[in-house]
Short mmCIF file of C-alpha atoms in Angstrom, two decimals:
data_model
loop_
_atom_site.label_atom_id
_atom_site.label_comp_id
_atom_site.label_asym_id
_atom_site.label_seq_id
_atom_site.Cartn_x
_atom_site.Cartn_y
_atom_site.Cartn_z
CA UNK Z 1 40.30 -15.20 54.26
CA UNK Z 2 41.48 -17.82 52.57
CA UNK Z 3 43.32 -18.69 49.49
CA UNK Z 4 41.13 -21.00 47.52
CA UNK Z 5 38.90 -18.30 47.17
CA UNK Z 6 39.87 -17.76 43.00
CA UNK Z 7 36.72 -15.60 41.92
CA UNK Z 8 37.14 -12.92 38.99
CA UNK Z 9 37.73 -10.27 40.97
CA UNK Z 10 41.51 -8.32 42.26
CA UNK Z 11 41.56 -10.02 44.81
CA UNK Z 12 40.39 -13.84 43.51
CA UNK Z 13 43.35 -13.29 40.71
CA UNK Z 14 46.13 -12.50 43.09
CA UNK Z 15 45.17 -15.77 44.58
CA UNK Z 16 45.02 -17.34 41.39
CA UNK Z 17 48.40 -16.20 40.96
CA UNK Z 18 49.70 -17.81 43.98
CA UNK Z 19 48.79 -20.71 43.38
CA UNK Z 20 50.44 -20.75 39.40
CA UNK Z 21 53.75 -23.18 39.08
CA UNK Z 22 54.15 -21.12 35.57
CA UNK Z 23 54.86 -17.45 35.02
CA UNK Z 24 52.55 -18.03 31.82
CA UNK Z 25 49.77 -18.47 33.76
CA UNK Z 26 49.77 -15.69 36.19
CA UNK Z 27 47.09 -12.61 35.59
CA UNK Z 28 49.62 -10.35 37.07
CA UNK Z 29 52.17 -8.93 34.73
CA UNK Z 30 54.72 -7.67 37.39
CA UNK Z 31 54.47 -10.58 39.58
CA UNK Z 32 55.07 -13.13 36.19
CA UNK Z 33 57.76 -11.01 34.91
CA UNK Z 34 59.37 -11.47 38.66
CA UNK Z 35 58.87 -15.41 38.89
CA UNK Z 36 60.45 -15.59 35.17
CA UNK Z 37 63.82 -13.44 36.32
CA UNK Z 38 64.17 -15.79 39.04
CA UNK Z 39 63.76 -18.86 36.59
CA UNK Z 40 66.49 -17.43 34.66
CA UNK Z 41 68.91 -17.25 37.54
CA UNK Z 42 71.47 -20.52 37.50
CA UNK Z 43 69.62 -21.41 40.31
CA UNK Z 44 66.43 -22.46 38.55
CA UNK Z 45 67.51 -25.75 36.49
CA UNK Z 46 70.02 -27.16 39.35
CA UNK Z 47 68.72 -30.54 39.36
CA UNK Z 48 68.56 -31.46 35.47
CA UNK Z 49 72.28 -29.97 34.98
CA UNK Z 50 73.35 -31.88 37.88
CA UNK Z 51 71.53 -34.85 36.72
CA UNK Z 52 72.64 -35.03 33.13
CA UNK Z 53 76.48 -33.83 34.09
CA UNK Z 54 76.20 -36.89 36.57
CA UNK Z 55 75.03 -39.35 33.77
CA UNK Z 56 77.66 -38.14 31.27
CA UNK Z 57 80.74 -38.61 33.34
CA UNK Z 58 79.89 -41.28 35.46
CA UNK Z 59 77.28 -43.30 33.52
CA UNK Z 60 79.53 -45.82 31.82
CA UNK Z 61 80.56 -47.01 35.21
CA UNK Z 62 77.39 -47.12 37.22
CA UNK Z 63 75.06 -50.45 37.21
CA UNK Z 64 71.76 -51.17 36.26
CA UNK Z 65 70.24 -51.04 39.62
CA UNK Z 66 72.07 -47.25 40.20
CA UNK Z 67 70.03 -46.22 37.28
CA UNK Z 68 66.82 -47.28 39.01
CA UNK Z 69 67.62 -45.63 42.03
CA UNK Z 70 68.14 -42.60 40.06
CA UNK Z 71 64.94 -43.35 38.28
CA UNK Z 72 62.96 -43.65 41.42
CA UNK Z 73 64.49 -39.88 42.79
CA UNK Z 74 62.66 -38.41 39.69
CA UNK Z 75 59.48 -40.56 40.47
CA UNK Z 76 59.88 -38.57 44.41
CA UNK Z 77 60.77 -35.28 43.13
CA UNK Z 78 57.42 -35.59 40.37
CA UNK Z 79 55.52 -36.20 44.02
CA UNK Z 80 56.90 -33.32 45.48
CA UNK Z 81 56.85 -30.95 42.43
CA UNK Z 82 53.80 -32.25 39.99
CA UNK Z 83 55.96 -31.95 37.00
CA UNK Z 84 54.58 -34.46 34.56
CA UNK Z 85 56.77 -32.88 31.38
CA UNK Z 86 59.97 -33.10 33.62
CA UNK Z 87 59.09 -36.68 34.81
CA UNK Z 88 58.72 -37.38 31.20
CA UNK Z 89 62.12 -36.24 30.04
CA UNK Z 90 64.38 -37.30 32.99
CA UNK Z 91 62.84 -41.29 32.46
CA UNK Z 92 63.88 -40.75 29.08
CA UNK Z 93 67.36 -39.50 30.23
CA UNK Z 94 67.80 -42.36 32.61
CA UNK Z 95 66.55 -45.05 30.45
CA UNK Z 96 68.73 -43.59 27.13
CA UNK Z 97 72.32 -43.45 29.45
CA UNK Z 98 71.46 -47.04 30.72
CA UNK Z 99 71.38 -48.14 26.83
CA UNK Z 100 74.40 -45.55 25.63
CA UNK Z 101 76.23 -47.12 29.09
CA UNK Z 102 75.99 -51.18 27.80
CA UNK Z 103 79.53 -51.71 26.61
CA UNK Z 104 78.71 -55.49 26.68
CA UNK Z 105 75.60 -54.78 24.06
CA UNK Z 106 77.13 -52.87 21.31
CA UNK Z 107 73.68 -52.69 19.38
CA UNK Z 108 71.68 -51.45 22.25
CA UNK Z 109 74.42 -48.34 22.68
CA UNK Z 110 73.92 -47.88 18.74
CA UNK Z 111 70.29 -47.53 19.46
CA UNK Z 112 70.48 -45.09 21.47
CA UNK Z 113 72.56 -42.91 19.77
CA UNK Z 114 70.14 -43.41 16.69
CA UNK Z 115 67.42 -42.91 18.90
CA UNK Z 116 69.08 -39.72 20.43
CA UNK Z 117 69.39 -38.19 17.06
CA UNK Z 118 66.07 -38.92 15.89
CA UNK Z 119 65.08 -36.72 19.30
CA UNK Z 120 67.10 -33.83 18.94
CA UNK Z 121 65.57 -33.80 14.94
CA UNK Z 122 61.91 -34.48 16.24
CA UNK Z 123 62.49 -31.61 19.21
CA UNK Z 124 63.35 -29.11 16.87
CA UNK Z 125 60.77 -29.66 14.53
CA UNK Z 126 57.88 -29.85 17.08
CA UNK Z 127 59.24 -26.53 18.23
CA UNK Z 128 58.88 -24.70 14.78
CA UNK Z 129 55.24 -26.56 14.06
CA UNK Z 130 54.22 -25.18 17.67
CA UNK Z 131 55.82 -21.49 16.84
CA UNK Z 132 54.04 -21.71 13.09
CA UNK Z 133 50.25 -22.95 14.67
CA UNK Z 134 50.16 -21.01 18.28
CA UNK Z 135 47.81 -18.98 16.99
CA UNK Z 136 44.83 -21.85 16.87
CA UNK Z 137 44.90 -21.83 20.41
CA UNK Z 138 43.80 -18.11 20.47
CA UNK Z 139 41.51 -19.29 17.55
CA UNK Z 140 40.31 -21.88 20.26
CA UNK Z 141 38.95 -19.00 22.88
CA UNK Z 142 38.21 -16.62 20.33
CA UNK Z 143 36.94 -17.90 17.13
CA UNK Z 144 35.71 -21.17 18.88
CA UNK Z 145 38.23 -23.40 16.34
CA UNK Z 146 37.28 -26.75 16.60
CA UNK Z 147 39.21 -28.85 14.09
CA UNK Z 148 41.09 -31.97 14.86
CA UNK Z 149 44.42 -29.80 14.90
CA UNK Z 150 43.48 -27.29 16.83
CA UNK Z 151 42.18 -29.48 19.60
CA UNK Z 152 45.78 -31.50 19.14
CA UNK Z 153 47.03 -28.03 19.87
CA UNK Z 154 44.91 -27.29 22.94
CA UNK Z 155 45.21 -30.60 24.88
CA UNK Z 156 49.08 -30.23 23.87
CA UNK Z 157 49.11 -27.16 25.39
CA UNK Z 158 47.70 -28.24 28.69
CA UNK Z 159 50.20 -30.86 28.74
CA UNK Z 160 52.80 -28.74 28.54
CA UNK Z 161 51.12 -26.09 31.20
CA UNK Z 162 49.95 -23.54 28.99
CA UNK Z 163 53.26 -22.60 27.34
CA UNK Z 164 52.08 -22.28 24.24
CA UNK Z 165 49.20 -20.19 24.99
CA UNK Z 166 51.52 -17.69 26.40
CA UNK Z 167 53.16 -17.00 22.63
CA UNK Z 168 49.02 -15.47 22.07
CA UNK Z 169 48.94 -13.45 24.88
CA UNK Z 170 50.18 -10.68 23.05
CA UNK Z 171 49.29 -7.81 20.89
CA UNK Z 172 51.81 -9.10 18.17
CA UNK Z 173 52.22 -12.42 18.92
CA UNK Z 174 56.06 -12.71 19.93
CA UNK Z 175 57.38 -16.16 19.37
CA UNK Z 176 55.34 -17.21 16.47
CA UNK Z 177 57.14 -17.72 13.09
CA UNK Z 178 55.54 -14.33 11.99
CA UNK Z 179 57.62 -12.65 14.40
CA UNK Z 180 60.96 -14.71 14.02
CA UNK Z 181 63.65 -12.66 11.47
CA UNK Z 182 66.83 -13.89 9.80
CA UNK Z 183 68.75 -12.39 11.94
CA UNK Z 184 68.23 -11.08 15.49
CA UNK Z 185 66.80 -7.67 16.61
CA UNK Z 186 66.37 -5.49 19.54
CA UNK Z 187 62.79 -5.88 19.32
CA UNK Z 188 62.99 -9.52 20.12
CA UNK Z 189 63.48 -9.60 23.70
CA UNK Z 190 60.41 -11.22 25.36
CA UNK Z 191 61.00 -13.72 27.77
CA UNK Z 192 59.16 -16.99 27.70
CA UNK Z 193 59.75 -20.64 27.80
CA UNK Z 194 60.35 -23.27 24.96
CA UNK Z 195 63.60 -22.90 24.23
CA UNK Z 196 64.18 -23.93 20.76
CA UNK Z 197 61.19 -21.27 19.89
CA UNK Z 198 63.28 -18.75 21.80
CA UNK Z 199 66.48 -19.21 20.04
CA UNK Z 200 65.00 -18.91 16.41
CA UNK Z 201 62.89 -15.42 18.21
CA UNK Z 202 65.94 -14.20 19.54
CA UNK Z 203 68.80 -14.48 17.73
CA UNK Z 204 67.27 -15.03 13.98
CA UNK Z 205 66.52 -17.99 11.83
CA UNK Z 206 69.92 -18.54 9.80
CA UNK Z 207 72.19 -18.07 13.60
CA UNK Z 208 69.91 -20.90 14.70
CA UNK Z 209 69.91 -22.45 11.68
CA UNK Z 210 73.61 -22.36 11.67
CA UNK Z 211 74.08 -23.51 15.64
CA UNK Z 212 71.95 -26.96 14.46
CA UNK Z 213 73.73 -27.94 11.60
CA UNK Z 214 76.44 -27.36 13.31
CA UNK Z 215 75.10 -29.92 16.61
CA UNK Z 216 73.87 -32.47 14.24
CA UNK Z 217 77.56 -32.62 12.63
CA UNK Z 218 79.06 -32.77 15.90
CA UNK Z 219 76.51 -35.55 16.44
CA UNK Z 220 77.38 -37.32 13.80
CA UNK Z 221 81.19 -37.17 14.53
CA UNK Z 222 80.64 -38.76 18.20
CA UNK Z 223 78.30 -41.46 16.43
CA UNK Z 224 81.40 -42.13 14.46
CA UNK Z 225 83.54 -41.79 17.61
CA UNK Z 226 81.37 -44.40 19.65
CA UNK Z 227 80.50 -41.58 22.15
CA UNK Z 228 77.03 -42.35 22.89
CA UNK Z 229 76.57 -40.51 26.33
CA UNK Z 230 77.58 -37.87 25.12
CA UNK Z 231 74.39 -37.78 22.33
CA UNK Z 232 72.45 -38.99 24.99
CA UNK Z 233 73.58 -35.87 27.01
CA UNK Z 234 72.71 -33.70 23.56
CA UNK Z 235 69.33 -35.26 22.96
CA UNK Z 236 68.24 -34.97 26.27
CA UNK Z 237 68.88 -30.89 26.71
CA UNK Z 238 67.46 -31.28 22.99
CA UNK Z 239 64.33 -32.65 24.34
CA UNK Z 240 64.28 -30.42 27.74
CA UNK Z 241 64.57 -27.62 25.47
CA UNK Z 242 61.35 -28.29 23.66
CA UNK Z 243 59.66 -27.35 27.17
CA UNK Z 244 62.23 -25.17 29.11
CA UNK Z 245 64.49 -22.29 28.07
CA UNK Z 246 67.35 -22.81 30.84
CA UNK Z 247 69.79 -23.34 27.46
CA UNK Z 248 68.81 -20.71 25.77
CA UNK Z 249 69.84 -18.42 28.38
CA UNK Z 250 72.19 -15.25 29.01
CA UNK Z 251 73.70 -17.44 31.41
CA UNK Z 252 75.55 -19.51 28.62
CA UNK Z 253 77.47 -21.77 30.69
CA UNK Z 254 74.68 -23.39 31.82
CA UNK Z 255 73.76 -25.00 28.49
CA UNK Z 256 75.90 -28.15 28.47
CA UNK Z 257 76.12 -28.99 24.89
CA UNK Z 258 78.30 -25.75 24.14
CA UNK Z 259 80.87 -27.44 26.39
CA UNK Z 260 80.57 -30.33 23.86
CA UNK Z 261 80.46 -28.30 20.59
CA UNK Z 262 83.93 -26.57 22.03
CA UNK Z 263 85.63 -30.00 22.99
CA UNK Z 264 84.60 -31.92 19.59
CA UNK Z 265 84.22 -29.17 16.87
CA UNK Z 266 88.13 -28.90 16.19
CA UNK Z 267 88.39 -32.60 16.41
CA UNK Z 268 85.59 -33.10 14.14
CA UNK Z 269 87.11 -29.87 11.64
CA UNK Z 270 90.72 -31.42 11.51
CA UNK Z 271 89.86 -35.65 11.47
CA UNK Z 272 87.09 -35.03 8.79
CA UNK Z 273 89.79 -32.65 7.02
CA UNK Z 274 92.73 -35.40 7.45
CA UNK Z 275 90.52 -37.95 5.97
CA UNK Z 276 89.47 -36.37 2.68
CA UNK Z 277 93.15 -35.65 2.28
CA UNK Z 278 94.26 -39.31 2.43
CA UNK Z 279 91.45 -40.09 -0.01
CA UNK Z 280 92.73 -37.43 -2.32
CA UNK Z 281 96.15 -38.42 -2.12
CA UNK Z 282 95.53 -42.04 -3.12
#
């Protein structure tokens, strides 16, 4: 017996399954619903959070050549793991601390801050156009769909390991926009990944809604504040989220931007408050 053998029968899927990195592409329901309970255990997203906290607080001290070294660990662990998406977003991470980090080239560190909230914007919105056109990709199978968009849809879904596929799989089609409600409700509990999808499905469009006007303020505030690794920290869980769902978790703390929101909101509330009060006084 062996376990290439991936034929359509009982025995060729449970294979199949094996062999899956994703819970979204397993045939078995009770073995995917097991892989995605242990991918929402702290556990699962170790690396990243360890990564970006490292970046954050020790970034503006470390030298170009420590940023390659960390760049080259993310080349080994894409060897080891096959993870083209996660490859994608920690060269990004690297390469946007390195420019937030240059104290001695002011306009590179403005870049990246510009460039960091251009990515948190862009992440978000590629989230809601994937939630509002999931459904070509069933189109795709089913319908045989073969516009230009709908093949953008399909090869972006096999670059991102058939995550988007998985919102189809479904009688009703959980995730999509046609399933997302203003606010949250128990029905909205299906577990999946893309994060920023997820926290529109769970908790309701104007709570999400809310939670990014309230990020892109804060973002704003640190722009004003000079604190670019700290937007570099935000756009790159921004951009992570677009794949992933570790942040959008019932394990809160491990979503590091809400440790930023609760150090900078007050600051942001009271300075922004103290300002318009000088200007109305003179």
């Amino acid at each position: 017996m062996t376990a290439s053998i991936q034929e359509d029968t009982d025995l060729g899927r449970l294979m199949h399954d094996f062999h899956c990195k994703h819970a979204d592409e397993m045939y078995s329901k009770v073995l995917a619903d097991r892989v995605r309970a242990l991918k929402e255990t702290p556990k699962g997203v170790d690396n990243m959070c360890r990564e970006l906290e490292e970046l954050y607080l020790y970034g503006e001290k470390m030298k170009v050549y420590h940023y390659v070294i960390v760049l080259l660990v993310n080349v080994g662990f894409f060897l080891l793991t096959d993870s083209k998406t996660s490859l994608l977003v920690s060269i990004f991470t690297v390469i946007l601390a390195c420019m937030a980090a240059g104290k001695k080239y002011f306009l590179l560190s403005k870049l990246s801050a510009i460039v960091g909230f251009i990515t948190t914007i862009f992440s978000v919105g590629v989230s809601i156009m994937i939630a509002g056109n999931a459904y070509r990709v069933y189109d795709y199978i089913w319908n045989l769909d073969r516009t230009p968009f709908t093949m953008f849809l399909v090869k972006l879904n096999d670059f991102l390991n058939g995550r988007i596929r998985i919102l189809v799989e479904n009688d009703t089609f959980e995730g999509t926009i046609q399933t997302w409600r203003l606010f949250s409700r128990p029905e909205n509990n299906r577990y999946f990944d893309m994060g920023w999808i997820r926290l529109f499905y769970w908790y309701g469009i104007i709570p999400a809604g809310l939670l990014l006007a309230i990020l892109l303020w804060i973002m704003i505030y640190l722009y004003k504040e000079k604190n670019y690794m700290a937007i570099m920290l935000t756009a790159s869980f921004a951009l992570y989220t677009v794949i992933e769902a570790h942040g959008i978790s019932v394990y809160l703390a491990r979503n590091y931007v809400f440790f930023l929101l609760g150090e900078y909101w007050w600051q942001a509330f009271f300075r922004e408050k103290g300002r318009l009060q000088g200007k109305l006084r003179k």
